[in-house]
XYZ file of C-alpha atoms in Angstrom:
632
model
C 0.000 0.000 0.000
C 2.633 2.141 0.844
C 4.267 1.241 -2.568
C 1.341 2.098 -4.768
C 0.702 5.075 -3.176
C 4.053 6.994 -3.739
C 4.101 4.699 -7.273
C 0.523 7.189 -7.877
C 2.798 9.903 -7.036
C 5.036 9.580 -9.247
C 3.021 9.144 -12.650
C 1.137 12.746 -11.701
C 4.266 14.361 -9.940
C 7.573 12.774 -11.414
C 8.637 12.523 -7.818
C 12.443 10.719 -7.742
C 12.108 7.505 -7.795
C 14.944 6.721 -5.065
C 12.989 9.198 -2.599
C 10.503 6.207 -3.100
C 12.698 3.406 -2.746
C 13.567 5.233 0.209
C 10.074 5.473 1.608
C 9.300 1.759 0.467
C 12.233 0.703 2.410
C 11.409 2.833 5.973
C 7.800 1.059 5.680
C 9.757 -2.187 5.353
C 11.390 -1.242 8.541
C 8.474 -0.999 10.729
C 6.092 -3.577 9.278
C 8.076 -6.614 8.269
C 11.328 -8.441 10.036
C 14.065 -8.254 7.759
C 14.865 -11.909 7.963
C 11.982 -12.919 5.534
C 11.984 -11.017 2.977
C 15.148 -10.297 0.105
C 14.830 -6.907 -1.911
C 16.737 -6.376 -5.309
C 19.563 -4.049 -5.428
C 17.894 -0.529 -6.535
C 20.855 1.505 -6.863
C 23.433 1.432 -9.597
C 27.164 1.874 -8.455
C 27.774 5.493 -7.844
C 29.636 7.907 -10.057
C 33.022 9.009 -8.879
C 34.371 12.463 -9.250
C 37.714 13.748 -8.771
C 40.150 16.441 -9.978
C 39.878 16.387 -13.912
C 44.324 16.726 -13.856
C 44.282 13.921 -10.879
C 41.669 11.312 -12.751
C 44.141 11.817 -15.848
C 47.178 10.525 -14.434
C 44.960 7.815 -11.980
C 42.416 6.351 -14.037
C 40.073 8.173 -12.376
C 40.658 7.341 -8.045
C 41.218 9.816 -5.731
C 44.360 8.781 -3.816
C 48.363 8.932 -4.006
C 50.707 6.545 -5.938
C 52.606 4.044 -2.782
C 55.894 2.846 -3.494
C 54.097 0.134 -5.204
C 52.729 2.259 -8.219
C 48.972 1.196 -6.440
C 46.881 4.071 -5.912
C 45.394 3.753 -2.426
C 42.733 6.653 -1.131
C 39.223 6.956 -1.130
C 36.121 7.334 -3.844
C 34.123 10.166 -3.879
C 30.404 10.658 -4.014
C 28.867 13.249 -6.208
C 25.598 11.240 -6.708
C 23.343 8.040 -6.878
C 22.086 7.020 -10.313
C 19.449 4.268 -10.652
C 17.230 3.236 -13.598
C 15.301 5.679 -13.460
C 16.460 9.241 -14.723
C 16.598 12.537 -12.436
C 18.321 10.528 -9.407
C 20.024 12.462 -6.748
C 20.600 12.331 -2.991
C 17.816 13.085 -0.940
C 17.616 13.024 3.302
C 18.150 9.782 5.182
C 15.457 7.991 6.245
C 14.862 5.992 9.926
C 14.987 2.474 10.915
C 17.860 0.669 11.024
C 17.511 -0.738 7.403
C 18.046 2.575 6.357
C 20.900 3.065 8.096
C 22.745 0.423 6.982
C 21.534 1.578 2.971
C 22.666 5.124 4.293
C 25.677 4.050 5.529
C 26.492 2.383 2.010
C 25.730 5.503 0.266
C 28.279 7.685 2.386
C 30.871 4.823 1.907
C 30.565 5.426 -1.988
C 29.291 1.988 -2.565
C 25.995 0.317 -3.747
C 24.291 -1.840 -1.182
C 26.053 -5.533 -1.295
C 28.408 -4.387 -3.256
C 32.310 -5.001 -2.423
C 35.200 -2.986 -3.545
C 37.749 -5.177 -3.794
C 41.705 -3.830 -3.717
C 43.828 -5.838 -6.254
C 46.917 -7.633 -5.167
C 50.060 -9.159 -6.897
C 52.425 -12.185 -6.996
C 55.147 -10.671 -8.937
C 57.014 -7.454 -9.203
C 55.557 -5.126 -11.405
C 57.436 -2.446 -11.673
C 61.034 -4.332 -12.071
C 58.507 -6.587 -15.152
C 57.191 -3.740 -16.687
C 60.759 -2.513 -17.139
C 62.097 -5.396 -18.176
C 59.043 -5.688 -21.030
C 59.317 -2.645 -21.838
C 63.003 -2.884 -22.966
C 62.360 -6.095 -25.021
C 59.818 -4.267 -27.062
C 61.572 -1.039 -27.448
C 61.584 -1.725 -30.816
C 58.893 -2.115 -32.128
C 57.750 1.162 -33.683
C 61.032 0.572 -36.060
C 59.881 -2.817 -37.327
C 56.867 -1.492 -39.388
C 57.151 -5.179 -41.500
C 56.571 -8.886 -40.645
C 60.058 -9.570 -41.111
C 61.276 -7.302 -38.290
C 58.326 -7.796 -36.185
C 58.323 -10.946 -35.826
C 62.300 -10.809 -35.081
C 61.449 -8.751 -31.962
C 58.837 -11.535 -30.876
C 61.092 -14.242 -31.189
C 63.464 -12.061 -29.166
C 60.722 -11.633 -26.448
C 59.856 -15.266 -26.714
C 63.325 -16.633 -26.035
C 64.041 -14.438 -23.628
C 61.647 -16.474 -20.789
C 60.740 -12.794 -19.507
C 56.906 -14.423 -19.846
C 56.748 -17.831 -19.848
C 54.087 -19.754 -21.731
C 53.038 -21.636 -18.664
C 51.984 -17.927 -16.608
C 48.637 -17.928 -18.139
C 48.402 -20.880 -16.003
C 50.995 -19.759 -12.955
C 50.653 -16.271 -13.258
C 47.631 -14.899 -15.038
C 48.172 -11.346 -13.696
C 51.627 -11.227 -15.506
C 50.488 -12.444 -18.850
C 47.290 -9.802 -19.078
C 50.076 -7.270 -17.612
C 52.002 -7.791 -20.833
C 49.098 -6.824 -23.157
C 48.227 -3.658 -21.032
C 51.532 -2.746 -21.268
C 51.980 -3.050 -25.249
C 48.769 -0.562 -25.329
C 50.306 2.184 -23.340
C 53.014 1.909 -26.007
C 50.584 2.155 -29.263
C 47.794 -0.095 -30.310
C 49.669 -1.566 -33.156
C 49.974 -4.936 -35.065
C 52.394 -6.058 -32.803
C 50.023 -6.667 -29.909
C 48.046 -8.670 -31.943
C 50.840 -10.914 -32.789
C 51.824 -10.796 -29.222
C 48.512 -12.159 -28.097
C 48.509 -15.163 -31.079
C 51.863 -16.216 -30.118
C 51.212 -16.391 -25.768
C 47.146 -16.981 -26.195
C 45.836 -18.512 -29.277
C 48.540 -20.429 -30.190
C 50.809 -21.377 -26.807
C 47.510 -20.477 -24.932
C 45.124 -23.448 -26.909
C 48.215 -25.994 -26.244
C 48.164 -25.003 -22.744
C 44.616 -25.717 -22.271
C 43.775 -28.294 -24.028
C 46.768 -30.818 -24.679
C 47.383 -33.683 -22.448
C 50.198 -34.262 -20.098
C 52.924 -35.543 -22.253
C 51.569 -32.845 -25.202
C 52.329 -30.200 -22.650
C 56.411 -30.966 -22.530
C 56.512 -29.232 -26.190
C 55.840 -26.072 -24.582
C 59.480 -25.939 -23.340
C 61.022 -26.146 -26.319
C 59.106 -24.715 -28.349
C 60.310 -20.598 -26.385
C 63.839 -21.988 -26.112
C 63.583 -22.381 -29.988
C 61.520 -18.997 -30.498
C 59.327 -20.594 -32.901
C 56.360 -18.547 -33.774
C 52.728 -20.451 -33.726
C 49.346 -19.541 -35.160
C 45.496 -20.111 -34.765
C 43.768 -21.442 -37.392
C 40.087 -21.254 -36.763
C 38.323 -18.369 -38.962
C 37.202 -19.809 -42.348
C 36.910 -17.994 -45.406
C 32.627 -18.136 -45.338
C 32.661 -18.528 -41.853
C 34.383 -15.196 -40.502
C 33.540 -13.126 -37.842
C 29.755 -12.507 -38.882
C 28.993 -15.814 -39.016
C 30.005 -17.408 -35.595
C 31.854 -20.493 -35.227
C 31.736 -22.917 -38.419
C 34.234 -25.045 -39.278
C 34.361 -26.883 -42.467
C 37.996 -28.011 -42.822
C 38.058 -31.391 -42.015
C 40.150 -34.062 -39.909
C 39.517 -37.612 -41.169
C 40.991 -40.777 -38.410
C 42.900 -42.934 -41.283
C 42.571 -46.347 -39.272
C 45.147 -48.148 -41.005
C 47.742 -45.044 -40.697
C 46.946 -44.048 -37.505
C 46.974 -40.569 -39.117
C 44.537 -37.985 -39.781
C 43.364 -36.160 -42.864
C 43.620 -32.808 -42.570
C 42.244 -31.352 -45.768
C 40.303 -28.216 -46.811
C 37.224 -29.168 -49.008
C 36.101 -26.078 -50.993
C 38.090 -22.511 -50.802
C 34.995 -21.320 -49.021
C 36.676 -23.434 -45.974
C 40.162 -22.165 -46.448
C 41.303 -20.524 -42.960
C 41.361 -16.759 -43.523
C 42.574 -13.837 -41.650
C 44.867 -16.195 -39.543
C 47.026 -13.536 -37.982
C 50.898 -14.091 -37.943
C 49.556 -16.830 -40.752
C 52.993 -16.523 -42.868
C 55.495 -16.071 -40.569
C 54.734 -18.719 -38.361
C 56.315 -22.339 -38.090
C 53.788 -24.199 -36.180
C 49.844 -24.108 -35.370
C 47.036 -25.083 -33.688
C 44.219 -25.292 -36.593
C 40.412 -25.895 -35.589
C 38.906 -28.785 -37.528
C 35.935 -30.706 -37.781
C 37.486 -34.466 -36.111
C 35.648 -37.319 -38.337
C 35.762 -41.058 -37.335
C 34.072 -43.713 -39.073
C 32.364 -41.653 -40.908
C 30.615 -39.511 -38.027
C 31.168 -36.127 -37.602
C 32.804 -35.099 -33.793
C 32.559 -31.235 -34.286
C 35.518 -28.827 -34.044
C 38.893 -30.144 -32.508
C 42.590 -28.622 -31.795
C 45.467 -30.100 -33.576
C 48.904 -28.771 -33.422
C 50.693 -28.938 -36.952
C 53.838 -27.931 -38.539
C 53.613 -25.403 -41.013
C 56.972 -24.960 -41.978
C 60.563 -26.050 -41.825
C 61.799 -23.603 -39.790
C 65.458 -23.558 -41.271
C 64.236 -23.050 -44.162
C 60.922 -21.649 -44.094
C 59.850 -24.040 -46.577
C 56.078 -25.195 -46.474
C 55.524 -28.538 -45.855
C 53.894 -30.996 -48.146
C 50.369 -30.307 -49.219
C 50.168 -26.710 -47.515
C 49.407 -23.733 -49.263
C 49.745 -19.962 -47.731
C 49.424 -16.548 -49.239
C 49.444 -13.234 -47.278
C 46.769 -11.095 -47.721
C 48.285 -8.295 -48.507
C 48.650 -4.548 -47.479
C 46.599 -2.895 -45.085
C 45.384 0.452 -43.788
C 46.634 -0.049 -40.652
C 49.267 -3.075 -38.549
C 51.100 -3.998 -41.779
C 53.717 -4.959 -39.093
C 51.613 -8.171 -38.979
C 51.495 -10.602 -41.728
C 47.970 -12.288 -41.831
C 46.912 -15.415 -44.208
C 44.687 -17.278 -45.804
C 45.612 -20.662 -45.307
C 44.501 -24.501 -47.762
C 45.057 -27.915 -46.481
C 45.125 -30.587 -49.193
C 45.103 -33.808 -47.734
C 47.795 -32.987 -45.252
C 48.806 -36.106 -43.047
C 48.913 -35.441 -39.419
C 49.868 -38.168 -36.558
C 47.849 -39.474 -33.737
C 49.705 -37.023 -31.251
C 48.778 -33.915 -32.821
C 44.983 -34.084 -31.925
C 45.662 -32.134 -28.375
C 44.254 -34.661 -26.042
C 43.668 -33.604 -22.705
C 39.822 -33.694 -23.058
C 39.645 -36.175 -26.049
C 41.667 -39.232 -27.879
C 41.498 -41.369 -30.671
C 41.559 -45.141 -28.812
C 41.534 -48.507 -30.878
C 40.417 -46.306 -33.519
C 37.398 -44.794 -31.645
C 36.285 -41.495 -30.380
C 36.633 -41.410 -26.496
C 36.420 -38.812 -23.853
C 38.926 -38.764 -21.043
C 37.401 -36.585 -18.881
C 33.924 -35.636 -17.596
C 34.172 -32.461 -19.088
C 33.289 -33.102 -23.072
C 35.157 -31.053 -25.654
C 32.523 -28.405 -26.792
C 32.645 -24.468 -27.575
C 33.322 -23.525 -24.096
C 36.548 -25.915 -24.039
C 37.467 -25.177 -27.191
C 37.090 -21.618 -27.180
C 38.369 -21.080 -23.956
C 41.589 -19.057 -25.990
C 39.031 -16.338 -27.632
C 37.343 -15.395 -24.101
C 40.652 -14.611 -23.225
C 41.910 -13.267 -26.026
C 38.309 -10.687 -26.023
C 39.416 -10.164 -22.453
C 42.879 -8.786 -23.463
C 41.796 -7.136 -26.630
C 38.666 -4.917 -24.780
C 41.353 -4.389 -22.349
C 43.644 -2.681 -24.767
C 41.366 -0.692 -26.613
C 40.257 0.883 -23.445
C 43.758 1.633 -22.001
C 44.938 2.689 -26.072
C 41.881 4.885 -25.948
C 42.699 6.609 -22.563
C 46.286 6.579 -23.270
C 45.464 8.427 -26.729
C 42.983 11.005 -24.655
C 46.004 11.528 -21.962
C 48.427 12.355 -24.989
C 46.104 14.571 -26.434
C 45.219 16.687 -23.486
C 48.940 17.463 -22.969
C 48.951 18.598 -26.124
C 45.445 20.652 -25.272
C 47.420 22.558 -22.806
C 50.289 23.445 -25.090
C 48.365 24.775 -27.678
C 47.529 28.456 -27.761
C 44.473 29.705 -29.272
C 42.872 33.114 -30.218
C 40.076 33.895 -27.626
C 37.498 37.171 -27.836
C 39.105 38.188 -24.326
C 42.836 37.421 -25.586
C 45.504 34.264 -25.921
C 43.755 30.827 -24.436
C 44.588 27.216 -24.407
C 42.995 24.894 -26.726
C 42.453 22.530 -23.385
C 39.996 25.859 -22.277
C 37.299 25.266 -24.897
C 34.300 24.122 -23.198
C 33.730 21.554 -26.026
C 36.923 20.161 -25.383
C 36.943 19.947 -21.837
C 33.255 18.415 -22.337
C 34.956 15.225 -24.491
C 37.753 14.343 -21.755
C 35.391 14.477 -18.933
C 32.814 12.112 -20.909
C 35.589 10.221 -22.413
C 37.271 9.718 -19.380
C 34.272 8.907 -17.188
C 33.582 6.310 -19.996
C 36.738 4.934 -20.085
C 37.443 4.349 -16.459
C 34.437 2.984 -15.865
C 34.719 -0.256 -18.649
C 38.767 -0.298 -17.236
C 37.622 -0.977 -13.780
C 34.689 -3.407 -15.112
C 37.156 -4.597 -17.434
C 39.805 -5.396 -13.927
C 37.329 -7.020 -12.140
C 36.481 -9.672 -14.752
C 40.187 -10.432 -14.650
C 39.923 -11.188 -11.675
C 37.727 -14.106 -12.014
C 38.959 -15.217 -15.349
C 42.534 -15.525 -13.935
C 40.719 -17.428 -10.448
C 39.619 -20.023 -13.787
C 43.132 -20.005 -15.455
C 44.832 -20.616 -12.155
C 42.706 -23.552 -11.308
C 42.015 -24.468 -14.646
C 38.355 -24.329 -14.903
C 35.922 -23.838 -17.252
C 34.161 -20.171 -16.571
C 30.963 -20.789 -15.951
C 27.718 -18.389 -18.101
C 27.912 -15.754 -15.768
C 31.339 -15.144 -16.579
C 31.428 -15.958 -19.911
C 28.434 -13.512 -20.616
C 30.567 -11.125 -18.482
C 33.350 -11.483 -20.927
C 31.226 -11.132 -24.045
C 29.974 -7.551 -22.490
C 33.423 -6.822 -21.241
C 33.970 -6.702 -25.149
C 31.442 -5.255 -26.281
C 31.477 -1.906 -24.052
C 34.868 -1.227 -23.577
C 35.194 -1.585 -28.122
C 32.451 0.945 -27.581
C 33.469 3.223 -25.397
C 37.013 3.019 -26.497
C 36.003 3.886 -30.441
C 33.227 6.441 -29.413
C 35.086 8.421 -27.134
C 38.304 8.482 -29.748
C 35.859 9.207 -32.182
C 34.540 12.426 -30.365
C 38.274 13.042 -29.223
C 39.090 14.091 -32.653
C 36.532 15.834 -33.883
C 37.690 18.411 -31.300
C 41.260 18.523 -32.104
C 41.489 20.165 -35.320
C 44.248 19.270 -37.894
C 46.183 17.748 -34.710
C 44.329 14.424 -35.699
C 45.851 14.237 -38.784
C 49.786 14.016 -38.408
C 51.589 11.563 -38.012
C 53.315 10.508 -34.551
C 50.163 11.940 -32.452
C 48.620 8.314 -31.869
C 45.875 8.951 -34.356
C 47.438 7.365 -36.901
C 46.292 4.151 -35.052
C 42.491 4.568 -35.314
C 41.520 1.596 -37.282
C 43.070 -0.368 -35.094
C 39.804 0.157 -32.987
C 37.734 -0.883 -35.804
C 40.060 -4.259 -35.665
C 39.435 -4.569 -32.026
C 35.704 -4.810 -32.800
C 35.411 -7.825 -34.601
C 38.689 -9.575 -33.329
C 37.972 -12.275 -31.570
C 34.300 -12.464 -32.009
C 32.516 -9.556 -33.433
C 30.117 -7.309 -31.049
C 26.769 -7.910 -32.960
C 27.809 -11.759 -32.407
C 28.272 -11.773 -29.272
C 25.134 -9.276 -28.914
C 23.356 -12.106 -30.463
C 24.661 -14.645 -28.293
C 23.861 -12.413 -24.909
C 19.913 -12.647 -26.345
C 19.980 -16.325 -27.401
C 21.092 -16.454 -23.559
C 18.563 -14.552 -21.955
C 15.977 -16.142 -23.705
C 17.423 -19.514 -22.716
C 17.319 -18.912 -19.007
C 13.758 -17.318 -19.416
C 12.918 -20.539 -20.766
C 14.461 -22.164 -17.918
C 12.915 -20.165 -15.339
C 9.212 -20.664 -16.644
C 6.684 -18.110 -17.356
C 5.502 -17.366 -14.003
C 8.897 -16.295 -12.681
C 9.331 -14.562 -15.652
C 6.555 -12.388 -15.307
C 7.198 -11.769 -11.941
C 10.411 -10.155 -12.708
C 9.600 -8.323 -15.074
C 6.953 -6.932 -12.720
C 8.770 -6.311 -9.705
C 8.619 -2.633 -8.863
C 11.723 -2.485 -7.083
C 14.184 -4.823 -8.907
C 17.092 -2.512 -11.236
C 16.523 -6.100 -13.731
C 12.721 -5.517 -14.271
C 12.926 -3.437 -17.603
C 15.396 -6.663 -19.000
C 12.678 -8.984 -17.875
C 10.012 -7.289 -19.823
C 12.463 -7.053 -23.202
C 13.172 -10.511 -22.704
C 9.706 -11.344 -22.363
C 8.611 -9.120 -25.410
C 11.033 -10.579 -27.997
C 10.710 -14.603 -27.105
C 6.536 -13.755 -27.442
C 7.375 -12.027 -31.305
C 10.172 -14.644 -32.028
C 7.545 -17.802 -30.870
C 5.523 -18.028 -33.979
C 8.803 -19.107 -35.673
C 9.052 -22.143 -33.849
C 11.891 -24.461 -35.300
C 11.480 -23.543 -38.532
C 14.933 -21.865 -39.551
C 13.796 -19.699 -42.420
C 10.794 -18.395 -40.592
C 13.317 -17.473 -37.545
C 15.939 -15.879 -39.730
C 12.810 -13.665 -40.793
C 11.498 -12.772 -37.292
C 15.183 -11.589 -36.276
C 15.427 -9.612 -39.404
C 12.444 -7.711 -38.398
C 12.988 -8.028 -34.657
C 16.989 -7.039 -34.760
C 16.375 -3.604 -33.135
C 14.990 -5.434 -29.988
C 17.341 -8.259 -30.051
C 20.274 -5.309 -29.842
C 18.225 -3.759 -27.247
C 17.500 -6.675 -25.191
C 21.611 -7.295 -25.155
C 22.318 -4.020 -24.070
C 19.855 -3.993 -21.054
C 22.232 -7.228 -20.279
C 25.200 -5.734 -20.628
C 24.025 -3.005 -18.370
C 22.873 -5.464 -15.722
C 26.708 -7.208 -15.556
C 28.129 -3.729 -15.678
C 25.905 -2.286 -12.979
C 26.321 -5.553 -10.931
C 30.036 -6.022 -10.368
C 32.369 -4.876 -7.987
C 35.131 -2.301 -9.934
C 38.329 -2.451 -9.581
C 41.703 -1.211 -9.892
C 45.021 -2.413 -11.950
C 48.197 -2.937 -9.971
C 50.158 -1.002 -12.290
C 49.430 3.386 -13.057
C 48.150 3.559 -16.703
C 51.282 5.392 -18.223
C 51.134 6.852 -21.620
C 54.266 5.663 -23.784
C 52.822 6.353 -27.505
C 55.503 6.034 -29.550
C 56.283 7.631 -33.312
C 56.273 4.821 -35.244
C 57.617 4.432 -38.119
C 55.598 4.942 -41.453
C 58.439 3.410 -43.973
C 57.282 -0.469 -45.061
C 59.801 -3.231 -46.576
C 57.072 -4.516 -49.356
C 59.780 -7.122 -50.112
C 59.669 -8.746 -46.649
C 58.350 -11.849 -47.746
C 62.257 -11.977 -49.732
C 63.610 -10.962 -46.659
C 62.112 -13.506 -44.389
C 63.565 -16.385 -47.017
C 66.701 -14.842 -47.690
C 67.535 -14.717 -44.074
C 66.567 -18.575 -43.457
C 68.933 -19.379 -46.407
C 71.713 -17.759 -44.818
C 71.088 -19.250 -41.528
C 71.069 -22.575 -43.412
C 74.320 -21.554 -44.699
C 75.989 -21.075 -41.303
C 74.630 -24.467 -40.196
């Protein structure tokens, strides 16, 4: 009663609707015992504000830098924001659920919500140093040949092992946070296929004895790809894999072999210069089809660089942006692979049958385990590139001397201006705490190696999708403001499409939009109609208007049934509220986890880099393996 009273109040009055949250809540106090009854959080996490030159230099907390490089101090609280708009702080109310609501809101947190400090294993500072000096490099080495020199050099140095995604989690996403402060180049990308996709999927999914090739393997410096996109099955398509891996019983081999060019692996980054690979096929015995399965293959003779025998690579040629990474399109034609290389720590082939060695089958979550951290490290660098860029840029902003009606002024004074780093960097800081405390659980999985569960994984997915957003929108904006300082060369602009790579690396957003829906609607399923419609009913729960969406699109998707063509159609003409539906989602994990903070400062080292490029690398890369061959 006391509900639907003040709920009256608000249709005719607009009254806030946290002064009635507030009022609901006091009721609650006096008439019912707290112990039986469980209220939805009805506050989002609260906005932080600090000096604009302070939030600059520490991603956005109020505090001092400790000997550490952590910045330790307090949040402050300019305001609440829930889902309704026109929030602000109104006067505490009585009872002692109040207070302890109250008490949340002057801590700067949202009720159940923890703010969790982060903590290391390793040094930081005397690793980012070290890093840091075994890329210095790389803005020279504008051409596969050179960059993936400087790799090999990073590889063999043992600086990061291959084994710390598993030992030391923290240290390996450390490395690709600190190749963003430097410039969001091609090299990070090959970075991330060398320690993730490739060194990453034999990490994760080969068997005990498979595992021992890891050693040599960064003693040797060979480079490794991942070969899973397919020419009709790229990043708008999802996961479909054609190429096919046929058990030869009386071999004991397998058939790897690409069946149409429409199957031929595409895009596969670091594709040409790379010895070895893990390439996703479809595993075949006796005729029945297994789905996609890992299998490590040579590629090349790496004193030579020669292909092996039935392999066929070409580069795809020059880019607008990262030509310091060579990426290929990649045909199989018949190639014979041994038992071993099917990585077998979920799977094996066993008196020529299919088996499973574990309880855990190999599916899309095992499989894939590589591209949720690989979107993990990628939303991650677009976010820190993007701040990074904005940090740059504002120095610059202060430097510049402009023509005002009052006299000389500072670009960094024009209200516009000023307007885009205090959006951009509100933006930013928020996904790069998000963006920390999903680390934190993925690396909890790594180090225990577990399989995240859908909470996580959906986490992941809108980890992606929002900082790619906010990391291309706010750049976006950025420039528009700078004048012709966005167009020359050395000012980190010259960079910007890497964003647009960083949106469909590693699964494209609407994908993974998509797959947030398909989600939702199969846990509304799961929880039945009547819970269904309860929550999206419940007056006081911040999920209610993601309920109703949810409910809303499965009713206008229904009368497609299981009829493919007829739901193809109803998402055609539903796609608006199946993008909507995902970003309600994404604004439920956002709103709902704990930020955090990064060990490390966010540092910007944007380096010039170079815009000369070697189009005869490809020579250069041969040459030099015939003149090693030489020496041998």
């Amino acid at each position: 009663r006391i509900y639907q009273a003040k709920r009256t109040q608000v249709e005719k009055q607009r009254v806030n609707w946290m002064a009635i949250s507030r009022s609901v809540l006091a009721g609650l106090d006096r008439l019912i015992p707290w112990s039986v009854i469980q209220l939805s959080p009805c506050v989002r996490t609260l906005q932080t504000s600090c000096n604009p030159e302070y939030t600059k230099k520490t991603n956005g907390i109020c505090g001092v830098e400790n000997a550490n490089h952590n910045i330790v101090g307090t949040e402050t609280t300019t305001g609440v924001r829930d889902s309704f708009p026109g929030v602000s702080t109104h006067p505490t109310g009585s009872g002692w659920l109040m207070a302890s609501l109250d008490a949340s809101l002057r801590q700067g947190k949202s009720p159940g919500v923890r703010h969790i400090s982060s903590s290391s294993g390793f040094d930081h500072k005397t690793f980012t140093a070290a890093f840091l000096e075994q890329v210095r490099d790389i803005n020279t080495a504008t051409d596969p040949a050179r960059s993936s020199a400087i790799l090999r050099r990073l590889v063999k140095s043992g600086l990061l092992r291959y084994t710390d995604m598993r030992d030391a989690p923290e240290k390996f996403f450390l490395g690709h946070r600190l190749l963003s402060t430097v410039g969001l180049g091609g090299f990070g990308i090959r970075f991330t296929v060398q320690y993730n996709l490739f060194a990453g999927s034999i990490l994760g999914l080969a068997g005990d004895e498979q595992l021992e090739m890891l050693g040599p393997l960064q003693e040797e410096g060979l480079l490794g790809c991942f070969l899973l996109t397919e020419m009709q099955a790229g990043v708008l398509s999802g996961l479909i894999v054609e190429t096919t891996a046929t058990w030869n019983p009386s071999t004991s081999t397998f058939d790897l072999h690409t069946p149409s060019d429409k199957a031929a692996k595409n895009w596969i980054s670091q594709g040409f210069t790379a010895e070895r690979g893990v390439v996703i096929a479809d595993l075949i015995v006796e005729g029945k089809s297994h789905g996609p399965h890992p299998f490590y293959i040579e590629l090349r003779d790496p004193s030579t660089h020669a292909l092996h025998a039935g392999i066929r690579i070409d580069d795809m040629g020059t880019k607008t942006v990262a030509n310091d990474l060579d990426n290929a399109r990649v045909w199989f034609d018949h190639v014979q692979l041994p038992k071993n290389s099917l990585l077998n720590k979920f799977c094996d082939i066993k008196d020529d049958q299919y088996v499973q060695v574990r309880d855990e089958p190999m599916r899309i979550e095992v499989i894939g385990q590589r591209l949720l951290t690989g979107r993990l490290v990628i939303a991650q660098a677009a976010v820190i590139a993007a701040r990074v860029l904005h940090m740059k840029t504002e120095e610059y902003a202060h430097r510049k001397v402009c023509n005002a009606l009052n006299g000389e002024t500072t670009l960094a004074s024009m209200p516009q201006l000023q307007a885009v780093f205090s959006k951009s960097y509100a933006s930013l800081d928020e996904m790069i705490r998000f963006s920390a405390a999903i680390e934190r659980q993925l690396s909890k999985c790594l180090s225990e190696g577990t399989i995240p569960d859908e909470n996580l994984i959906d986490a992941i997915s809108v980890c992606k999708i929002r900082c790619i957003d906010a990391a291309t929108q706010s750049v976006h904006a950025l420039r528009q403001e700078v004048g012709s300082y966005a167009l020359m060369w050395g000012t980190g602009f010259e960079l910007d499409d890497m964003f647009l790579c960083t949106k469909f690396a590693e699964g494209d957003s609407r994908i993974l939009q998509q797959k947030l829906m398909r989600d939702r609607l199969k846990k509304l399923k799961a929880d039945g109609l009547v819970e269904s419609v309860l929550s999206a009913m419940n007056p006081v729960s911040a999920d209610a208007a993601e309920a109703r969406a949810a409910l809303l699109l499965a009713q206008k998707l229904a009368p497609a049934g299981r009829d493919r063509n007829k739901m193809a159609a109803k998402m055609n003409e539903h796609w608006e509220e199946i993008y909507a539906l995902s970003d309600l989602i994404a604004d439920r994990h956002i709103r709902t986890v704990p930020g955090m903070d990064f060990p490390e400062p966010i540092v910007e080292r944007i380096k010039v880099f170079s815009p000369e490029f070697d189009s005869q690398w490809i020579d250069n890369i041969l040459l030099r393996k015939e003149e090693l061959a030489k020496l041998k």
